[in-house]
mmCIF file of C-alpha atoms in Angstrom:
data_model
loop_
_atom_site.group_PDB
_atom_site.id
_atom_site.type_symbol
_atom_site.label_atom_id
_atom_site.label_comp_id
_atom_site.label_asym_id
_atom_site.label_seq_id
_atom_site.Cartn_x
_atom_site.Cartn_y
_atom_site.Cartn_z
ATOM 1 C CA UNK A 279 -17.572 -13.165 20.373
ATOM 2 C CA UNK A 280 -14.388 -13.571 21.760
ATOM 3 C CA UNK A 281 -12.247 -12.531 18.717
ATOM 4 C CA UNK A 282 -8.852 -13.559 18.690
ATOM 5 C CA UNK A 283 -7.762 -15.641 21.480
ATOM 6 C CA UNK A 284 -3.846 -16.800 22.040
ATOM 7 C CA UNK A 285 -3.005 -19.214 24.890
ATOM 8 C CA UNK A 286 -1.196 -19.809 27.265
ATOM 9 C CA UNK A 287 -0.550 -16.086 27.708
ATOM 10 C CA UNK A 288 2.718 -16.704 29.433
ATOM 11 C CA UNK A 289 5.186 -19.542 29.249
ATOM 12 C CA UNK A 290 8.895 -20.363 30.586
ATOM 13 C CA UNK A 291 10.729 -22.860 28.946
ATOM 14 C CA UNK A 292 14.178 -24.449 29.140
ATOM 15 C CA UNK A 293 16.317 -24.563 26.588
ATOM 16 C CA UNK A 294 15.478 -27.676 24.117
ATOM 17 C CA UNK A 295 12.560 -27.645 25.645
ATOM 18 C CA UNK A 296 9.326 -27.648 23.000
ATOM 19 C CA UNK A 297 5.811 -26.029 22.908
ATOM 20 C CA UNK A 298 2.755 -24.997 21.013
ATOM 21 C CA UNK A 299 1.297 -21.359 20.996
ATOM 22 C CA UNK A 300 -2.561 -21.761 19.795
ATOM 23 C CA UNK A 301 -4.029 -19.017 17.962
ATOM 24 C CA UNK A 302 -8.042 -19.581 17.831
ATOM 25 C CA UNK A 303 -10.198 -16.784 15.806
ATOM 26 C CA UNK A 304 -14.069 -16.393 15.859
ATOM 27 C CA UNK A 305 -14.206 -14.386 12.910
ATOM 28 C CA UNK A 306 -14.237 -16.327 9.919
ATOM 29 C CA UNK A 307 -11.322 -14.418 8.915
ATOM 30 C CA UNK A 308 -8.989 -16.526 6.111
ATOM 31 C CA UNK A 309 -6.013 -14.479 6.885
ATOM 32 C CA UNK A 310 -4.103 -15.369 9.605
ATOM 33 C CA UNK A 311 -0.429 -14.383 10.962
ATOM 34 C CA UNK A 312 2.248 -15.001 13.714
ATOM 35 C CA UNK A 313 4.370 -12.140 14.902
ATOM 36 C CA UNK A 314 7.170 -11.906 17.355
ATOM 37 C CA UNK A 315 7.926 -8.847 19.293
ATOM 38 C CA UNK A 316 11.203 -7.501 20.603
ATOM 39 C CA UNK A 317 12.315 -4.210 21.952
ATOM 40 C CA UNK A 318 13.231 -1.605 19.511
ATOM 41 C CA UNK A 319 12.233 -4.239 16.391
ATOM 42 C CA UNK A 320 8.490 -3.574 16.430
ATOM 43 C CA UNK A 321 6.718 -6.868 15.001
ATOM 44 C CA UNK A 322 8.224 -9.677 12.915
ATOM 45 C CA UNK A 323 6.212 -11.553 11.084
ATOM 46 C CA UNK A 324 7.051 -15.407 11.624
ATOM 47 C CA UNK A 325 4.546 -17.450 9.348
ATOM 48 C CA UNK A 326 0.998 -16.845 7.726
ATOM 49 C CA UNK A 327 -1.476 -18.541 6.326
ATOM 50 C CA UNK A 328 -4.219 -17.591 3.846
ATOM 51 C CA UNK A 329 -6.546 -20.387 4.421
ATOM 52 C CA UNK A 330 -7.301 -23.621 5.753
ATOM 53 C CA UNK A 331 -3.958 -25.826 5.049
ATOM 54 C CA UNK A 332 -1.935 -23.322 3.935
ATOM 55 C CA UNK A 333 1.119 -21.796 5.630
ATOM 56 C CA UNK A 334 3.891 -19.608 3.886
ATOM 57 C CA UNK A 335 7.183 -18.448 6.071
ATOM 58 C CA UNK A 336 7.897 -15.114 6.628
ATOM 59 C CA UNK A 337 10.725 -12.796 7.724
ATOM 60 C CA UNK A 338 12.049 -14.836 11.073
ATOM 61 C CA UNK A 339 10.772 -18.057 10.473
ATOM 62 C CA UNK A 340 13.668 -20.231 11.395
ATOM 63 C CA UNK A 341 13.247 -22.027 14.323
ATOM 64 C CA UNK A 342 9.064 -22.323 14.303
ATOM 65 C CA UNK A 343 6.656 -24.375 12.940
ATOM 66 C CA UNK A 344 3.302 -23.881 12.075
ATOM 67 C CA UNK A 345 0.178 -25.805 11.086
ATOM 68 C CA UNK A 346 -3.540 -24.585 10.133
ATOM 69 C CA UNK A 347 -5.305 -27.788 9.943
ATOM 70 C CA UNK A 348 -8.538 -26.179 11.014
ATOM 71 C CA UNK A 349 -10.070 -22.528 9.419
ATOM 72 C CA UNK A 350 -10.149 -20.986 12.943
ATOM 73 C CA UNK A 351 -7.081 -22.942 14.245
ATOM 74 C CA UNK A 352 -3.607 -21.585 14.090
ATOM 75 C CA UNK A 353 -0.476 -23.161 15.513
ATOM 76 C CA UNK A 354 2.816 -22.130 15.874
ATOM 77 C CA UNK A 355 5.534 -24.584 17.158
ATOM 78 C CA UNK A 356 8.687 -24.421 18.744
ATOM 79 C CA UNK A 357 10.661 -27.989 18.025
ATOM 80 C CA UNK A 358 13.875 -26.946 20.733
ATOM 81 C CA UNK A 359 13.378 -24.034 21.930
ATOM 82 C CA UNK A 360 16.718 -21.461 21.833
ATOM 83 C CA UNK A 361 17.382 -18.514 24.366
ATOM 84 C CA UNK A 362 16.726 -16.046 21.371
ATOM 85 C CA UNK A 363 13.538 -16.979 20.980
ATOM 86 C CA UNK A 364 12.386 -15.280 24.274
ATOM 87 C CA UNK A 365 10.123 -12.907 22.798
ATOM 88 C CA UNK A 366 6.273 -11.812 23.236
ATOM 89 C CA UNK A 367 4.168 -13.648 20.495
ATOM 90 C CA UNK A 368 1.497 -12.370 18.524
ATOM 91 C CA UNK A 369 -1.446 -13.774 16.515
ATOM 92 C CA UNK A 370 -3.583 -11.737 14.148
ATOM 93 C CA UNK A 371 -6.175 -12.230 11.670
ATOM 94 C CA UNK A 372 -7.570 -10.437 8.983
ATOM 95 C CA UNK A 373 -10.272 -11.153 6.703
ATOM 96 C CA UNK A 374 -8.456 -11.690 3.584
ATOM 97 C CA UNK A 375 -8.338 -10.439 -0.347
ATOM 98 C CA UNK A 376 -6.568 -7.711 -0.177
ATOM 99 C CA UNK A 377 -5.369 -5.224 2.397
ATOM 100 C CA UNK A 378 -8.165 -4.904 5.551
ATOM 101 C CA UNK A 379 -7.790 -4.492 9.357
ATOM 102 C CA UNK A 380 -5.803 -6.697 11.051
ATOM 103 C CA UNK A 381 -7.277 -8.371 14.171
ATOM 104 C CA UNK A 382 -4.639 -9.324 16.955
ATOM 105 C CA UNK A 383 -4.486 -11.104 20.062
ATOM 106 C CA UNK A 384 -3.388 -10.413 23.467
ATOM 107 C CA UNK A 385 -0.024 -11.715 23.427
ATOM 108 C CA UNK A 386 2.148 -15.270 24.674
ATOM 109 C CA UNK A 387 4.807 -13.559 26.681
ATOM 110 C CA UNK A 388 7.493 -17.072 26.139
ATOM 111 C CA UNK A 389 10.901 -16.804 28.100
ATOM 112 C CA UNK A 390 13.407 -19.737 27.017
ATOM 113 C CA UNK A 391 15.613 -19.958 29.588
ATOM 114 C CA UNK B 6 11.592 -4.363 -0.479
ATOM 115 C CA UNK B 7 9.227 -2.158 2.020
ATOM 116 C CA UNK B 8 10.740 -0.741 4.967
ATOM 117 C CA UNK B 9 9.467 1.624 7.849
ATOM 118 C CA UNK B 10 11.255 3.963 10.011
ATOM 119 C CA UNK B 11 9.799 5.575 13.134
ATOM 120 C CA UNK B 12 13.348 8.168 14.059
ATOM 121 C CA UNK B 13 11.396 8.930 17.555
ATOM 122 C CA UNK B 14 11.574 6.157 20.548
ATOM 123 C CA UNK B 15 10.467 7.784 23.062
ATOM 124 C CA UNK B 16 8.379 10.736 23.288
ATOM 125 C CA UNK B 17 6.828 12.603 26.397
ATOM 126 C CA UNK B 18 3.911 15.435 25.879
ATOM 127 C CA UNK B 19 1.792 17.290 28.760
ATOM 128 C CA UNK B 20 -2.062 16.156 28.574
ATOM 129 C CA UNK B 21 -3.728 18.796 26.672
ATOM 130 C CA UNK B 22 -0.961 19.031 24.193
ATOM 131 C CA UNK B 23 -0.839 18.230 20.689
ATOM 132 C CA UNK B 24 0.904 15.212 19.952
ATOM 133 C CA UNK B 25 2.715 14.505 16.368
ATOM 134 C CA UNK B 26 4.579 10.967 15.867
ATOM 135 C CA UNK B 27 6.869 10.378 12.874
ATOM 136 C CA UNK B 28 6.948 7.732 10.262
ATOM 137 C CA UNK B 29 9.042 7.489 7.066
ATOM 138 C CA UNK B 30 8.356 4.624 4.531
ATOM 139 C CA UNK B 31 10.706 3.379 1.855
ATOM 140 C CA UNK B 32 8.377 1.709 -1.053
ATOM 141 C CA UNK B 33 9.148 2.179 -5.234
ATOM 142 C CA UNK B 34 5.417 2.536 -5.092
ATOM 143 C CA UNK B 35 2.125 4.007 -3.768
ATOM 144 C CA UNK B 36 1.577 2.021 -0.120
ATOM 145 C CA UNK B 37 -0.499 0.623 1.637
ATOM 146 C CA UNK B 38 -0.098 2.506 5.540
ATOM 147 C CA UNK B 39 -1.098 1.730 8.822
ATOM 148 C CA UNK B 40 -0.918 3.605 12.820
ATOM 149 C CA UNK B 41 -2.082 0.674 15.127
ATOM 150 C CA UNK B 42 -1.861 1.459 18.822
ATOM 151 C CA UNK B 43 -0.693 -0.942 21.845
ATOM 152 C CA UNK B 44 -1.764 -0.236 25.346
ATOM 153 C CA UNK B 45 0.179 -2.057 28.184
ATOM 154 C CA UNK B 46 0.088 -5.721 28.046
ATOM 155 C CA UNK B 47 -2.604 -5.258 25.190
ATOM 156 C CA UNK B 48 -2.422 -6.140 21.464
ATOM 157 C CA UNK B 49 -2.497 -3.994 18.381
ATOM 158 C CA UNK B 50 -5.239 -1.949 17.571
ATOM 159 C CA UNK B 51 -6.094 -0.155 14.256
ATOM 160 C CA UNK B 52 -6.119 3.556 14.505
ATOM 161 C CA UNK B 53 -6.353 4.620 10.970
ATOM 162 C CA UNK B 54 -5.111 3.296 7.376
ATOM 163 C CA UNK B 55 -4.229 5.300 3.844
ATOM 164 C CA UNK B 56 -4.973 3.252 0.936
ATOM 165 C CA UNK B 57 -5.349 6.346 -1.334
ATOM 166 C CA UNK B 58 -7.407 9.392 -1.885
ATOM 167 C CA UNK B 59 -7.803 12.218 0.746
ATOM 168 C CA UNK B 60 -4.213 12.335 1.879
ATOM 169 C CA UNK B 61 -5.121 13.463 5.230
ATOM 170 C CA UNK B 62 -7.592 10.056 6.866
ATOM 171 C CA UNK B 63 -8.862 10.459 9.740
ATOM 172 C CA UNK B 64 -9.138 7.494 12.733
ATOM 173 C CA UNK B 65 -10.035 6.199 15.911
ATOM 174 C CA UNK B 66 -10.162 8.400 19.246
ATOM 175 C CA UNK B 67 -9.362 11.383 17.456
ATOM 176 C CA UNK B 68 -6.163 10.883 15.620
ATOM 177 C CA UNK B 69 -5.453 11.667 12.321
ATOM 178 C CA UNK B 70 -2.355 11.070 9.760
ATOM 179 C CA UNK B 71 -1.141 12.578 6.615
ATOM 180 C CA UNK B 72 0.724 10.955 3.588
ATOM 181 C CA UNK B 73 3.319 12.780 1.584
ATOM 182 C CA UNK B 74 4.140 11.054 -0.942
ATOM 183 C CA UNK B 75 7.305 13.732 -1.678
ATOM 184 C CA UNK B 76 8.546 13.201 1.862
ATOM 185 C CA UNK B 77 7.656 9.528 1.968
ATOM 186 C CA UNK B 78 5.825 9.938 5.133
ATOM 187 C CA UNK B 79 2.839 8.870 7.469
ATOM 188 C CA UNK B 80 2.853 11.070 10.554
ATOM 189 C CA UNK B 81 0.398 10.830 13.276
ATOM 190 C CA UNK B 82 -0.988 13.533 14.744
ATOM 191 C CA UNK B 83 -3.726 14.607 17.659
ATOM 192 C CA UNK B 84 -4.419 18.052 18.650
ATOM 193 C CA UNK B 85 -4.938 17.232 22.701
ATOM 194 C CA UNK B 86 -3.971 14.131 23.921
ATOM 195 C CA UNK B 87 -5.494 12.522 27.095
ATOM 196 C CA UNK B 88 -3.658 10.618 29.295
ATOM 197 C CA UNK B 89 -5.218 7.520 27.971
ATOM 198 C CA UNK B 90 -3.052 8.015 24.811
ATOM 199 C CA UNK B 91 -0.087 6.815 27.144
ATOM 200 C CA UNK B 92 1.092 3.690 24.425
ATOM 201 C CA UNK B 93 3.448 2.205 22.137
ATOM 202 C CA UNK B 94 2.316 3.721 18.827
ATOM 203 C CA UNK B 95 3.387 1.281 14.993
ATOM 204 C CA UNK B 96 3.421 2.742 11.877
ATOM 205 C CA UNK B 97 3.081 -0.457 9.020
ATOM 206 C CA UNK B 98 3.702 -0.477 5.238
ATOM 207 C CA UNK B 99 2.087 -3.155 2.883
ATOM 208 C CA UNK B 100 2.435 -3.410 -0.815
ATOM 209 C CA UNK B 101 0.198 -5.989 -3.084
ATOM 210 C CA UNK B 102 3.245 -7.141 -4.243
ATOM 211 C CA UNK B 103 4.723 -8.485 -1.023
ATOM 212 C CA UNK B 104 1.449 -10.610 -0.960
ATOM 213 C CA UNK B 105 0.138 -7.573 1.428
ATOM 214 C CA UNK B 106 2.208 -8.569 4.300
ATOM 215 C CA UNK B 107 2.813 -5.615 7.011
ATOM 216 C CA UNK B 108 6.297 -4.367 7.412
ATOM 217 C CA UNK B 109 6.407 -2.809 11.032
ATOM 218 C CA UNK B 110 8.602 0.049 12.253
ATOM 219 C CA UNK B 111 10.349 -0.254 16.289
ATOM 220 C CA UNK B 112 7.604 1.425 17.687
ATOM 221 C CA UNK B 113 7.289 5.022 19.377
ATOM 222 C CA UNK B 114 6.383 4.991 23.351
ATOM 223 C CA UNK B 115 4.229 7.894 24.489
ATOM 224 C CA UNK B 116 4.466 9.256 28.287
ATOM 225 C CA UNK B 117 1.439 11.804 28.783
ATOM 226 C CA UNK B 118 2.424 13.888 31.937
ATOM 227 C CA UNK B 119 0.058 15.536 34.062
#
């Protein structure tokens, strides 16, 4: 089982520039979340979703777009991509109905140039 | 609205010595906390949670955290750390009614010295 895989695991983008982070789980988990991580500001949550086609915005969502067209499947998008977003992004799952462990991937390291 | 505050950024501790990492919690009611770890380059990995009960929960690789609910705190603690402990430690906060989403504090980096 490969858990909770995030690709690409690094990415440098110009400015305007868009891309897709995939987030791709193994564990039948119906939870699943996007974080961004910046020095001294721990983890942000972005957008989650609590099942297939569902999505819900959380604290920094501005900016992102995300889709969850398939169970395991979770994308985040970045229409024009903005110098602020440089970050290192984080997926995580988590099996759901009420507060359990939550599963996260190695990381997207994205500079935006 | 939950928050989390970790006061210490950076901490350094001898291998062999105990270790103790701070977290404070602001939450009207009884949380839902969480230590996850993060190696280098890694993600997050659970250490140990409090839902309720036994104030004092043990975890993962031989750490263990109290809740005070009069101090509104979470601390970490380990009596000898290894130098594999070297990490960026999180303390989260959840609540059922913020739809059990994590509220993260900045992190705490650990240097173990020889």
């Amino acid at each position: 089982n490969a858990g909770v895989t995030q690709t690409p695991k690094f990415r440098v983008l110009k400015t305007g520039q868009s891309m897709t982070l995939l987030c791709a789980q193994d564990m039948n988990h119906e939870y699943m979340y996007w974080y961004r991580q910046d020095p001294g500001m721990g983890l942000r949550l972005i957008h989650y979703s609590v099942g297939e086609g569902t999505t819900a915005k959380g604290e920094v969502p501005d900016g992102y777009n995300v889709s969850r067209l398939k169970k395991q499947n979770f994308l985040l998008g970045l229409e024009s991509a903005a110098p602020s977003q440089t970050s290192v992004y984080f997926c995580a799952t988590e099996r759901g109905s009420g507060y359990n462990e939550q599963f996260f991937g190695p990381g997207t390291r994205l500079t935006v140039l | 609205a939950q928050s989390v505050t970790q006061p210490d950024i950076h901490i350094t501790v001898s291998e062999g010595a105990s270790l103790e990492l701070r977290c404070n919690y602001s939450y009207g009611a009884t949380p839902y906390l969480f230590w996850y770890v993060q190696s280098p380059g890694q993600g997050l990995q659970l250490l140990l949670k409090y839902f309720s009960g036994d104030t004092l929960v043990q975890g993962i690789k031989g750490f263990e955290a109290e809740f005070k609910r009069s101090q509104s705190s979470f601390n970490l603690r380990k009596p000898s750390v290894h130098w594999s402990d070297a990490a960026e430690y999180f303390c989260a906060v959840g609540a059922r009614s913020n739809d059990y989403k994590l509220s993260f504090g900045a992190g705490t980096t650990v240097t173990v010295r020889a």
